[in-house]
Tab-separated table of C-alpha atoms in Angstrom:
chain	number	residue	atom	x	y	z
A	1	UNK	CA	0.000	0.000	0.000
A	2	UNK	CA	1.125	3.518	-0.961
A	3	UNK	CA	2.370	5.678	1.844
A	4	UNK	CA	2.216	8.926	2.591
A	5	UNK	CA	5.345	11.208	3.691
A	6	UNK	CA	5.361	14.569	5.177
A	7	UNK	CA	9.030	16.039	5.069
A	8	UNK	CA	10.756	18.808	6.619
A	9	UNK	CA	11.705	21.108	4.096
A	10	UNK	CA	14.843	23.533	5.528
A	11	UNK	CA	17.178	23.916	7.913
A	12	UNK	CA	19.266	21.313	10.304
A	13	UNK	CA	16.665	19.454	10.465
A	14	UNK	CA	15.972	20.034	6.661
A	15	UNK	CA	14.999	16.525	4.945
A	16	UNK	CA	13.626	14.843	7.821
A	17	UNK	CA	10.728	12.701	7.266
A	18	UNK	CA	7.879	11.532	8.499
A	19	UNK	CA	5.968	8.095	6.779
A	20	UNK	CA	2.177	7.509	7.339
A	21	UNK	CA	0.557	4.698	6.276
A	22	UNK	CA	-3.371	4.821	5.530
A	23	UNK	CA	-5.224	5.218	8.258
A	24	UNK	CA	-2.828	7.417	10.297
A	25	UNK	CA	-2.708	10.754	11.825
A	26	UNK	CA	0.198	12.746	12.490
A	27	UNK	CA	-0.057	15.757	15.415
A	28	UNK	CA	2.650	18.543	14.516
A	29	UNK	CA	4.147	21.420	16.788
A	30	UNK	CA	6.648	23.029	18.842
A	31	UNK	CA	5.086	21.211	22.264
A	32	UNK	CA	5.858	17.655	23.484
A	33	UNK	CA	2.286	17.316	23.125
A	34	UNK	CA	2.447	17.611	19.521
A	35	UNK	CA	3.820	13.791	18.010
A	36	UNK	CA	6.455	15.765	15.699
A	37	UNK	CA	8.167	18.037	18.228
A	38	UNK	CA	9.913	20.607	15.249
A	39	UNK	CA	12.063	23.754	17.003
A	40	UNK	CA	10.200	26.645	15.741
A	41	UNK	CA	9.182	29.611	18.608
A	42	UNK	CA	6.685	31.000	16.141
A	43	UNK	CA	4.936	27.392	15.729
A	44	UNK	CA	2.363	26.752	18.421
A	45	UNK	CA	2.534	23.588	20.710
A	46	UNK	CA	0.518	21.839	18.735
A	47	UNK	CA	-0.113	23.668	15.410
A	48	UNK	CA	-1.284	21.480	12.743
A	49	UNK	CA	-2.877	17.531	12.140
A	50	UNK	CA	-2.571	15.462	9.060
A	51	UNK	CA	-4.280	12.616	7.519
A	52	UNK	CA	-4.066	10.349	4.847
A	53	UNK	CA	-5.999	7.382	4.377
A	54	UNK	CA	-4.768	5.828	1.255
A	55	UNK	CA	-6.249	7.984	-1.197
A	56	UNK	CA	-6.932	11.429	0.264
A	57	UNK	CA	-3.835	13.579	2.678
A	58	UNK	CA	-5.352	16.299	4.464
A	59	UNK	CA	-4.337	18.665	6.938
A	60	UNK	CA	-6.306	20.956	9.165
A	61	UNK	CA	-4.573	23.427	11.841
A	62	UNK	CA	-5.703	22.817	14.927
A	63	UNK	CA	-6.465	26.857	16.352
A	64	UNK	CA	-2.751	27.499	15.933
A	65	UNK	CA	-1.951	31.405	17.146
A	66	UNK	CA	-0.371	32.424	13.331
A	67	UNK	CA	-2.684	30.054	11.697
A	68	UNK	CA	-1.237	27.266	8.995
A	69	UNK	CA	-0.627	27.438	5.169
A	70	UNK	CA	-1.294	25.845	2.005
A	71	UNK	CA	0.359	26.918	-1.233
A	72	UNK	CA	0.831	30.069	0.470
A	73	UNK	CA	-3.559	30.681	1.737
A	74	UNK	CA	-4.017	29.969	4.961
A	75	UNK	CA	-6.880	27.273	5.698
A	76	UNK	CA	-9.719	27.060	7.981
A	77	UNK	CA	-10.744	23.922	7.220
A	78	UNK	CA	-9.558	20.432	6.770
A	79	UNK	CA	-7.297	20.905	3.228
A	80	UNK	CA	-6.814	18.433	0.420
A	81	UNK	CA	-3.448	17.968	-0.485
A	82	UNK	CA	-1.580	16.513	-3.664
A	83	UNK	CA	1.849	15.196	-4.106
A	84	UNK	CA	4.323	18.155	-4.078
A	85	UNK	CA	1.681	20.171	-1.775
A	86	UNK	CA	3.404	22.656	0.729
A	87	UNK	CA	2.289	23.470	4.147
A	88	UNK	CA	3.811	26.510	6.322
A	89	UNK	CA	3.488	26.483	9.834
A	90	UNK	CA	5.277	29.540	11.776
A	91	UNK	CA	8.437	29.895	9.884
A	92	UNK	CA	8.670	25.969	9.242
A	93	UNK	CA	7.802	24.389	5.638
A	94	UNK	CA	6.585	21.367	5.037
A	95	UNK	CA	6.300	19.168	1.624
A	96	UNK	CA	3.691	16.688	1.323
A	97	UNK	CA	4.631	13.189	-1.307
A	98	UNK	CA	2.929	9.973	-1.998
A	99	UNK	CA	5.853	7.104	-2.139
A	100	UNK	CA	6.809	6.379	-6.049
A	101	UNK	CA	4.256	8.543	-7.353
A	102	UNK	CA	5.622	9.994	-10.196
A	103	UNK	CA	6.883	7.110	-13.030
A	104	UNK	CA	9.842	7.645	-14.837
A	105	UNK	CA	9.283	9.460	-18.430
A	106	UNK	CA	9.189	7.026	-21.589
A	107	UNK	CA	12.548	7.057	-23.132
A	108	UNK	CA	13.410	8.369	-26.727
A	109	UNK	CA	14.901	5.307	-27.826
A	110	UNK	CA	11.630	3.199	-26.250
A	111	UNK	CA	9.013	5.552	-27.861
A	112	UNK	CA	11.023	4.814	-31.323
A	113	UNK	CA	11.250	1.373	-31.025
A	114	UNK	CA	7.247	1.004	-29.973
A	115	UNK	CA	6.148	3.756	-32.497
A	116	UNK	CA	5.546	2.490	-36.698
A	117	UNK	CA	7.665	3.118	-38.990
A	118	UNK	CA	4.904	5.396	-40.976
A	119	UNK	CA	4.823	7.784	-37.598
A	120	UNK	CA	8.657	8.271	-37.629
A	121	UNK	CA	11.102	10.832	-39.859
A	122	UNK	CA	12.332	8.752	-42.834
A	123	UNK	CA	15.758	9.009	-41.722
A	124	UNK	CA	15.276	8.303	-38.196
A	125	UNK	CA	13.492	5.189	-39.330
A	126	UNK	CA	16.035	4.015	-41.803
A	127	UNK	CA	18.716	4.877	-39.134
A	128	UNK	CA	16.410	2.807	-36.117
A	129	UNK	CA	16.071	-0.228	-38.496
A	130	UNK	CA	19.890	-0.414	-39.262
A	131	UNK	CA	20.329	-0.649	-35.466
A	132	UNK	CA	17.265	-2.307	-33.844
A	133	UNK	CA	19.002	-5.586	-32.961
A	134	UNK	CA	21.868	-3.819	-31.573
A	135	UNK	CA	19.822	-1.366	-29.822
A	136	UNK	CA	17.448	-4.332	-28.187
A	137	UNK	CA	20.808	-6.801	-28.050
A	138	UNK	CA	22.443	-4.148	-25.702
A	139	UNK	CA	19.064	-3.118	-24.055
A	140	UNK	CA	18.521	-7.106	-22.666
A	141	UNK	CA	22.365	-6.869	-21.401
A	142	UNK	CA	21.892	-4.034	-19.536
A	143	UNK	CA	18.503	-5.320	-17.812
A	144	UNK	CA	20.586	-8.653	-17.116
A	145	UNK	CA	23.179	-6.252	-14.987
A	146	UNK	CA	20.706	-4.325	-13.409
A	147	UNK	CA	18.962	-7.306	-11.847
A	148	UNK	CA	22.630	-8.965	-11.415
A	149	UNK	CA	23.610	-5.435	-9.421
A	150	UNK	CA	20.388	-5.345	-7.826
A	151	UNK	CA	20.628	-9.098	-6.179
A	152	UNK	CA	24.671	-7.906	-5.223
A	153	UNK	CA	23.215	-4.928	-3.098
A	154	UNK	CA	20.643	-6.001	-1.514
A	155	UNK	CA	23.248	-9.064	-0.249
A	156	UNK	CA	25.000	-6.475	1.777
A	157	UNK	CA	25.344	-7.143	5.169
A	158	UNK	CA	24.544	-4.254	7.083
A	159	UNK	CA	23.691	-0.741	6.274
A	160	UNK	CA	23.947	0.642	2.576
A	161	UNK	CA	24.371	3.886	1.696
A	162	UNK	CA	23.795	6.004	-1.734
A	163	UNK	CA	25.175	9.714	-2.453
A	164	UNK	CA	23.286	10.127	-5.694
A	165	UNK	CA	24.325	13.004	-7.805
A	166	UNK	CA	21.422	15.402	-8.708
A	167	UNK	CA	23.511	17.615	-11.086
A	168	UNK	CA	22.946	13.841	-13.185
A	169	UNK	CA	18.913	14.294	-13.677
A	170	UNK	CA	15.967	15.816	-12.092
A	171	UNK	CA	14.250	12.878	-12.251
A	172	UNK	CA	16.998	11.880	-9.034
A	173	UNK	CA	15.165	14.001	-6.640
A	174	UNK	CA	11.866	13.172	-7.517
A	175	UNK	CA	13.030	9.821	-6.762
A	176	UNK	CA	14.056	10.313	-3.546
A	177	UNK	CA	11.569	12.743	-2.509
A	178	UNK	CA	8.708	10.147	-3.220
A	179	UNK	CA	10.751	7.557	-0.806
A	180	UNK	CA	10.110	6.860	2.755
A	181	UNK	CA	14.329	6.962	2.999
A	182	UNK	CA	16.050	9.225	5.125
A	183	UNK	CA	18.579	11.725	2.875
A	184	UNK	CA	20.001	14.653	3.218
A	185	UNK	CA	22.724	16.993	0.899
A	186	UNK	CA	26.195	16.570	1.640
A	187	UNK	CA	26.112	20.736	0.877
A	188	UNK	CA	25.284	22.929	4.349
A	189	UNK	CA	23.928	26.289	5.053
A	190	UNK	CA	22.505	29.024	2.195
A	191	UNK	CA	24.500	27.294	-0.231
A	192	UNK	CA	23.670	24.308	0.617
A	193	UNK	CA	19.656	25.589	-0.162
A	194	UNK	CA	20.691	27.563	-3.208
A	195	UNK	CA	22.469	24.405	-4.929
A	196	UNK	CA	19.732	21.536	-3.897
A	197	UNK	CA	18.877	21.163	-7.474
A	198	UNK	CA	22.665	19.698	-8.443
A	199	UNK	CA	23.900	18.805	-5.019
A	200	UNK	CA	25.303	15.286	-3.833
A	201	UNK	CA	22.863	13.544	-1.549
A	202	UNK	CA	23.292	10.931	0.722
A	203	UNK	CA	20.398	8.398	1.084
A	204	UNK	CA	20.423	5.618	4.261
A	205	UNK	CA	18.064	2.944	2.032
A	206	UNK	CA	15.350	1.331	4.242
A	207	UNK	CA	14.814	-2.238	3.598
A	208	UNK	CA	10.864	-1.852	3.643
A	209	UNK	CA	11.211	0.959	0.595
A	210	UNK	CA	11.054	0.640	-2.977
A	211	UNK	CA	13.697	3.183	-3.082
A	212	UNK	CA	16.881	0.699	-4.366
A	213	UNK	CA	15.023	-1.158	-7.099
A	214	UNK	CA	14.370	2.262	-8.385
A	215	UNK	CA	17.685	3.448	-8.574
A	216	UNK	CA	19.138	0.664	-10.253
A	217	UNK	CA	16.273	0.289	-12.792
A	218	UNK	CA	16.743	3.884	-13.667
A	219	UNK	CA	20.111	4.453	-12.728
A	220	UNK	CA	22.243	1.696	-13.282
A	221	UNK	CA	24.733	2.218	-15.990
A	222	UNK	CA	23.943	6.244	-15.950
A	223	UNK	CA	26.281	7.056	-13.414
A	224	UNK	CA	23.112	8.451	-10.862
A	225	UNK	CA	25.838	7.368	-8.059
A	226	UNK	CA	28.083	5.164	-5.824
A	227	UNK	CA	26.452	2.941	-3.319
A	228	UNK	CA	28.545	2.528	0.075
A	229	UNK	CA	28.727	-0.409	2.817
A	230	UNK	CA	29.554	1.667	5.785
A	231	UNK	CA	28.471	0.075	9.617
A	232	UNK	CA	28.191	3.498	11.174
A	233	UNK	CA	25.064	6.167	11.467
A	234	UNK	CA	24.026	8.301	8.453
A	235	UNK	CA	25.437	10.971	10.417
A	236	UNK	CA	28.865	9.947	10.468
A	237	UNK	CA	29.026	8.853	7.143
A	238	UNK	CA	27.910	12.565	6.165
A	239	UNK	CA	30.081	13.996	8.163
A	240	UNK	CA	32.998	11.973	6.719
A	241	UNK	CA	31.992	12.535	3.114
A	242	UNK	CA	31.860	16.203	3.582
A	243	UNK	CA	35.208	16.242	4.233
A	244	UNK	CA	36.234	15.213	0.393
A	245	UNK	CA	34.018	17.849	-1.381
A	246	UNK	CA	36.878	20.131	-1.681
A	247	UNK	CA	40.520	18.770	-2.062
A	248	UNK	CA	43.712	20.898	-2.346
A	249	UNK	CA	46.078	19.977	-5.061
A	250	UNK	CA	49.647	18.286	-3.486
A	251	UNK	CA	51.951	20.680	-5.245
A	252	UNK	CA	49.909	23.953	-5.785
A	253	UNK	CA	47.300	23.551	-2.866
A	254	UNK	CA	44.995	25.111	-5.719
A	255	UNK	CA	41.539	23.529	-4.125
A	256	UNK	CA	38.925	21.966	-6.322
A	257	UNK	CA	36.179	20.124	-6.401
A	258	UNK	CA	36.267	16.224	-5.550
A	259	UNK	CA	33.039	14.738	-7.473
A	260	UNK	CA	33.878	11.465	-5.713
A	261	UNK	CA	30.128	10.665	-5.944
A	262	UNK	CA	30.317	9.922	-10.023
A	263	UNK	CA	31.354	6.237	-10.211
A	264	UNK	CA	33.396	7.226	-13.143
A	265	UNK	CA	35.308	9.349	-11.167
A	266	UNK	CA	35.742	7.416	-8.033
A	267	UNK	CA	36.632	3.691	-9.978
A	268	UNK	CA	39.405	5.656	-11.872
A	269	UNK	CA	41.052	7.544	-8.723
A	270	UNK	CA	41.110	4.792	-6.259
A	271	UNK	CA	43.467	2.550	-8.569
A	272	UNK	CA	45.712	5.542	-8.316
A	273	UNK	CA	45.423	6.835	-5.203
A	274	UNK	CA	48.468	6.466	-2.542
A	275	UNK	CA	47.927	4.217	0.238
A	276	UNK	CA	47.454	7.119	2.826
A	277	UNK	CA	44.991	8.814	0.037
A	278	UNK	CA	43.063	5.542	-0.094
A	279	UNK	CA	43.081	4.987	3.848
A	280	UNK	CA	41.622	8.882	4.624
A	281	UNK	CA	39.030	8.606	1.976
A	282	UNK	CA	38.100	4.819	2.867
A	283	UNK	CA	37.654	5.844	7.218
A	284	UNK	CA	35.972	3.364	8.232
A	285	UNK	CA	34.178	2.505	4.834
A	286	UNK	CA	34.390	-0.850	4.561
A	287	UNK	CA	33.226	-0.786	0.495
A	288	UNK	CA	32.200	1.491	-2.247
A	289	UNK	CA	30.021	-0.301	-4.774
A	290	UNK	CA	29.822	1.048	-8.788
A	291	UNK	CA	28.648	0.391	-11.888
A	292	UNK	CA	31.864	-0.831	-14.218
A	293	UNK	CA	32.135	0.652	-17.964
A	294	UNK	CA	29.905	-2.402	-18.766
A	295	UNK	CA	27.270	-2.119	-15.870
A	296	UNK	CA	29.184	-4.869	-13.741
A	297	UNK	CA	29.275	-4.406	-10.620
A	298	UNK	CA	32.725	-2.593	-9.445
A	299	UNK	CA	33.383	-3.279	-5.384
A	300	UNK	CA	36.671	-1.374	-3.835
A	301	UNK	CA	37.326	-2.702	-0.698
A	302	UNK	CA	38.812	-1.051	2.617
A	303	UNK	CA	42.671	-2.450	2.723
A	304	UNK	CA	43.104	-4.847	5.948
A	305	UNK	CA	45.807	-3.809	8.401
């Protein structure tokens, strides 16, 4: 059954989520009497209630003092809400998604290969039936490695981590947005807000979610990310990764950016990398996990004292 997820919008606490299945309620404010306790003085204890019972996700504020918002009006009465609604309580936003609502768009090459030759351009026709075996040949490969990769990460023991790159598509944060998995940007502060459209984010995946099947089915073999067995907390994994954003060059100290997070990039330093390189960017890491130039699965290994 679809869930329902209301998510903090900004601020530390910016991507924190809250998952209601049907036939919940959810009780927000600034009070312990409230059953999402969010740090905002101009919230009142208990501001605003949601609902969602498998179809419809409502809200209705509960005689807050500054009153609560949808798309900007404030209510007074129970409110309707679709996926992507936003809700403004004091000075705290809220955005309302329905888990994997939004399916991926029909690819060029798919729409071509479905559509009749009549409905195409004469070249592009003559051009698709040059290539169609090829094109469907290297289509059934790549759905063999995404199930292959798929079967490899879910056999991780222990927690599994993705920093998915949403400079890659837009489609990434939909994606994530529509998940009942905790992420977050590896970017902080104003920045951190004004770059959320390309930033690097890290996602803890939840065994209950539909989250990693998405990914790879999508994102395997279009460099979306690296996945990462790692035995610690999400926040000490960010806090690690952070660190690697920016790197100074040895000789000049001329500082860059480190886009670690493309598995292009990452599978073609770490052969390279010194030993001490290798050992500061692996902490306690026990694995990073990427797709190979032929949508293998690539796994780098922490070195064993």
């Amino acid at each position: 059954m679809q869930r329902a997820i209301l998510e903090l919008r900004w601020g530390p606490e910016g991507g924190t989520k809250k998952v209601l299945a049907p036939g919940e309620r959810l009780r927000v404010g600034r009070k312990p009497k409230a059953q999402w306790v969010v740090p905002d003085k101009h919230m009142s204890g208990v501001h605003f209630e949601v609902a969602y019972d498998g179809r419809r996700f409502e809200v209705r504020d509960l005689a807050s003092a500054s009153g609560t918002l949808v798309g900007g009006q404030k209510i007074t009465a129970a409110e309707e809400l679709a996926n992507g609604g936003w809700i403004r309580a004091g000075e705290t936003d809220f955005m309302v998604y329905f888990e994997a609502a939004t399916p991926p768009e029909e690819d060029e090459l798919d729409r071509m290969l479905e559509a009749e030759s009549d409905d195409l351009d004469p070249m592009a026709a003559q051009w698709l039936e040059e290539h169609r075996e090829r094109i469907l040949r290297d289509k059934r490969k790549l759905e063999a490695r995404r199930v292959e990769a798929l079967d490899r990460l879910r056999k991780v023991d222990g927690p599994l981590y993705v920093v998915l790159d949403a400079a890659r598509t837009d489609r990434i944060l939909t994606v994530v947005r529509e998940s009942v998995d905790r992420y977050k940007s590896l970017y902080e502060g104003i920045d951190g807000e004004a770059l959320e459209d390309v930033a690097p984010y890290l996602v803890e995946l939840d065994p209950s979610s539909s989250l990693l099947p998405r990914i790879i089915e999508e994102g395997w073999g279009n460099r979306w990310g690296i996945f990462i067995d790692y035995p610690r907390s999400f926040k000490e994994l960010r806090r690690h990764l952070r660190r690697f954003l920016m790197v100074a060059d040895a000789e000049t100290r001329k500082k860059f950016y480190f886009r670690f997070y493309d598995p292009v990039v990452l599978r073609e330093f770490l052969p390279t990398c010194t030993t001490k390189q290798k050992a500061e960017l692996f902490g306690e890491i026990r694995a990073f996990l990427v797709e190979d130039p032929f949508a293998y699965v690539a796994r780098f290994a922490a070195e064993v004292s």
